[in-house]
Amino acid sequence: MDILDGVNLNPLKIIHHPKGNIMHALKSSDPDYVGFGEAYFSAVAKGEIKGWKMHHEMTLNLIVPVGAIRFVLFDERPHSRSKGLFWEEIIGIDNYQRLTVPPLIWLAFQGISPDLNLLLNLANIEHNPVEAENRSTDEIDFNWGI
């Protein structure tokens, strides 16, 4: 499945070290860096789904340093070449990547690992509840297979 218009998935480097690995996330020189507003972690239990959420202004840079998370994106933008399409990817330590989601893309995610599933969002703006919309999982028709 092709990635949605404006969404980027970038492999990240893990530097293996006998005392503990170093895991890259985002550099100001990366093409997807569009500023820094805040960083936060969000945990999701195995099988649980968080979403749907769509930001009007925030660009998300999502990394999963612990566990594995299934991300599902939906493009409802009227003039997008990927309008009406879904895209999904499982990201985690075995598929260590940064998912960059521009504004106006719907996002939901599901915990995959039986233990802790933790994402880090390096957002370009601080959280502002006015700039985001939420929908329940049944408001966007996607088969989660659960």
CSV table of C-alpha atoms in Angstrom, one decimal:
chain,number,residue,atom,x,y,z
A,1,MET,CA,0.0,0.0,0.0
A,2,ASP,CA,1.4,3.4,-1.0
A,3,ILE,CA,2.0,6.0,1.7
A,4,LEU,CA,-0.4,8.9,1.8
A,5,ASP,CA,0.4,12.2,0.2
A,6,GLY,CA,2.6,14.3,2.5
A,7,VAL,CA,3.2,11.4,5.0
A,8,ASN,CA,6.8,10.2,5.4
A,9,LEU,CA,8.3,7.1,7.0
A,10,ASN,CA,12.1,7.3,7.7
A,11,PRO,CA,14.3,4.5,9.0
A,12,LEU,CA,16.1,5.5,12.1
A,13,LYS,CA,19.5,4.5,13.3
A,14,ILE,CA,20.1,2.3,16.3
A,15,ILE,CA,23.7,2.4,17.6
A,16,HIS,CA,24.3,-0.9,19.4
A,17,HIS,CA,26.3,-0.6,22.6
A,18,PRO,CA,27.1,-3.3,25.1
A,19,LYS,CA,25.9,-1.1,28.0
A,20,GLY,CA,22.7,-0.1,26.2
A,21,ASN,CA,21.7,1.1,22.7
A,22,ILE,CA,21.4,4.6,21.4
A,23,MET,CA,18.3,5.2,19.4
A,24,HIS,CA,18.0,8.2,17.1
A,25,ALA,CA,14.7,10.1,16.8
A,26,LEU,CA,14.9,13.5,15.0
A,27,LYS,CA,17.5,16.1,14.1
A,28,SER,CA,16.9,19.7,13.2
A,29,SER,CA,18.7,18.9,10.0
A,30,ASP,CA,16.2,16.2,9.0
A,31,PRO,CA,13.9,17.2,6.1
A,32,ASP,CA,10.8,16.4,8.2
A,33,TYR,CA,11.8,18.8,11.0
A,34,VAL,CA,9.4,21.8,10.9
A,35,GLY,CA,10.1,23.1,14.3
A,36,PHE,CA,9.7,22.1,17.9
A,37,GLY,CA,6.7,22.8,20.2
A,38,GLU,CA,6.6,19.8,22.6
A,39,ALA,CA,7.5,16.2,23.1
A,40,TYR,CA,5.3,13.7,24.9
A,41,PHE,CA,4.9,10.0,25.4
A,42,SER,CA,1.7,8.0,25.0
A,43,ALA,CA,1.3,4.4,26.0
A,44,VAL,CA,-1.3,1.9,24.6
A,45,ALA,CA,-2.1,-1.6,25.9
A,46,LYS,CA,-2.1,-4.6,23.6
A,47,GLY,CA,-5.2,-4.7,21.5
A,48,GLU,CA,-6.4,-1.3,22.6
A,49,ILE,CA,-7.0,1.4,20.0
A,50,LYS,CA,-6.5,5.2,20.5
A,51,GLY,CA,-8.0,7.5,17.9
A,52,TRP,CA,-9.3,8.8,15.6
A,53,LYS,CA,-7.6,12.2,15.8
A,54,MET,CA,-6.8,14.9,13.2
A,55,HIS,CA,-4.8,18.0,13.8
A,56,HIS,CA,-5.4,21.2,11.8
A,57,GLU,CA,-1.9,22.7,12.6
A,58,MET,CA,0.3,20.1,14.3
A,59,THR,CA,2.8,18.0,12.4
A,60,LEU,CA,3.5,14.7,14.2
A,61,ASN,CA,6.8,12.9,14.3
A,62,LEU,CA,6.1,9.5,15.9
A,63,ILE,CA,8.7,7.1,17.1
A,64,VAL,CA,8.1,3.8,19.0
A,65,PRO,CA,11.2,3.1,21.2
A,66,VAL,CA,9.4,0.4,23.3
A,67,GLY,CA,7.0,-2.3,22.1
A,68,ALA,CA,5.2,-2.1,18.8
A,69,ILE,CA,2.3,0.0,17.6
A,70,ARG,CA,0.1,-0.3,14.5
A,71,PHE,CA,-0.6,3.1,13.1
A,72,VAL,CA,-3.5,3.6,10.7
A,73,LEU,CA,-3.9,6.8,8.8
A,74,PHE,CA,-6.9,8.0,6.7
A,75,ASP,CA,-6.8,10.9,4.2
A,76,GLU,CA,-10.0,12.9,4.0
A,77,ARG,CA,-8.4,16.1,2.5
A,78,PRO,CA,-10.6,17.2,-0.5
A,79,HIS,CA,-7.7,18.0,-2.9
A,80,SER,CA,-5.3,15.3,-1.9
A,81,ARG,CA,-4.2,12.7,-4.5
A,82,SER,CA,-4.6,10.1,-1.8
A,83,LYS,CA,-8.1,11.2,-0.7
A,84,GLY,CA,-10.2,8.4,0.7
A,85,LEU,CA,-7.3,6.0,1.2
A,86,PHE,CA,-6.0,4.3,4.3
A,87,TRP,CA,-2.4,3.5,5.1
A,88,GLU,CA,-1.0,1.4,7.9
A,89,GLU,CA,2.4,0.4,9.3
A,90,ILE,CA,3.6,-1.4,12.5
A,91,ILE,CA,6.5,0.5,14.0
A,92,GLY,CA,8.6,-0.6,16.9
A,93,ILE,CA,12.1,-1.8,17.9
A,94,ASP,CA,12.1,-4.4,15.1
A,95,ASN,CA,11.0,-1.8,12.5
A,96,TYR,CA,12.5,1.3,14.0
A,97,GLN,CA,11.3,4.3,12.0
A,98,ARG,CA,9.9,7.8,12.4
A,99,LEU,CA,6.4,8.4,11.0
A,100,THR,CA,5.8,12.0,10.0
A,101,VAL,CA,2.1,13.0,9.7
A,102,PRO,CA,1.2,16.4,8.4
A,103,PRO,CA,-1.9,18.3,9.5
A,104,LEU,CA,-5.3,17.2,8.3
A,105,ILE,CA,-4.6,13.4,8.2
A,106,TRP,CA,-6.7,11.2,10.5
A,107,LEU,CA,-4.7,9.0,12.8
A,108,ALA,CA,-5.5,6.0,15.1
A,109,PHE,CA,-3.1,3.5,16.7
A,110,GLN,CA,-3.2,0.1,18.3
A,111,GLY,CA,-0.9,-1.6,20.8
A,112,ILE,CA,0.7,-4.8,19.4
A,113,SER,CA,3.2,-6.0,22.0
A,114,PRO,CA,1.9,-7.8,25.2
A,115,ASP,CA,4.1,-5.5,27.4
A,116,LEU,CA,4.5,-1.7,27.2
A,117,ASN,CA,3.8,0.0,23.8
A,118,LEU,CA,5.2,3.5,24.0
A,119,LEU,CA,5.2,6.2,21.4
A,120,LEU,CA,7.1,9.5,21.4
A,121,ASN,CA,5.6,12.4,19.5
A,122,LEU,CA,8.0,15.3,18.7
A,123,ALA,CA,5.4,17.9,17.6
A,124,ASN,CA,6.1,21.2,15.9
A,125,ILE,CA,3.6,23.1,18.1
A,126,GLU,CA,2.5,22.8,21.7
A,127,HIS,CA,-0.7,20.9,22.4
A,128,ASN,CA,-3.8,23.0,21.8
A,129,PRO,CA,-7.2,21.2,22.1
A,130,VAL,CA,-8.8,23.7,19.8
A,131,GLU,CA,-6.7,22.7,16.8
A,132,ALA,CA,-7.6,19.0,16.8
A,133,GLU,CA,-10.7,16.9,16.1
A,134,ASN,CA,-11.6,13.5,17.6
A,135,ARG,CA,-13.8,10.8,16.3
A,136,SER,CA,-14.6,7.4,17.8
A,137,THR,CA,-13.3,4.3,16.1
A,138,ASP,CA,-16.6,3.5,14.6
A,139,GLU,CA,-16.9,6.9,12.8
A,140,ILE,CA,-14.3,6.0,10.3
A,141,ASP,CA,-14.9,2.7,8.6
A,142,PHE,CA,-11.7,0.6,9.1
A,143,ASN,CA,-11.5,-3.1,9.9
A,144,TRP,CA,-9.2,-3.4,12.9
A,145,GLY,CA,-9.5,-7.2,12.8
A,146,ILE,CA,-10.3,-7.5,16.5
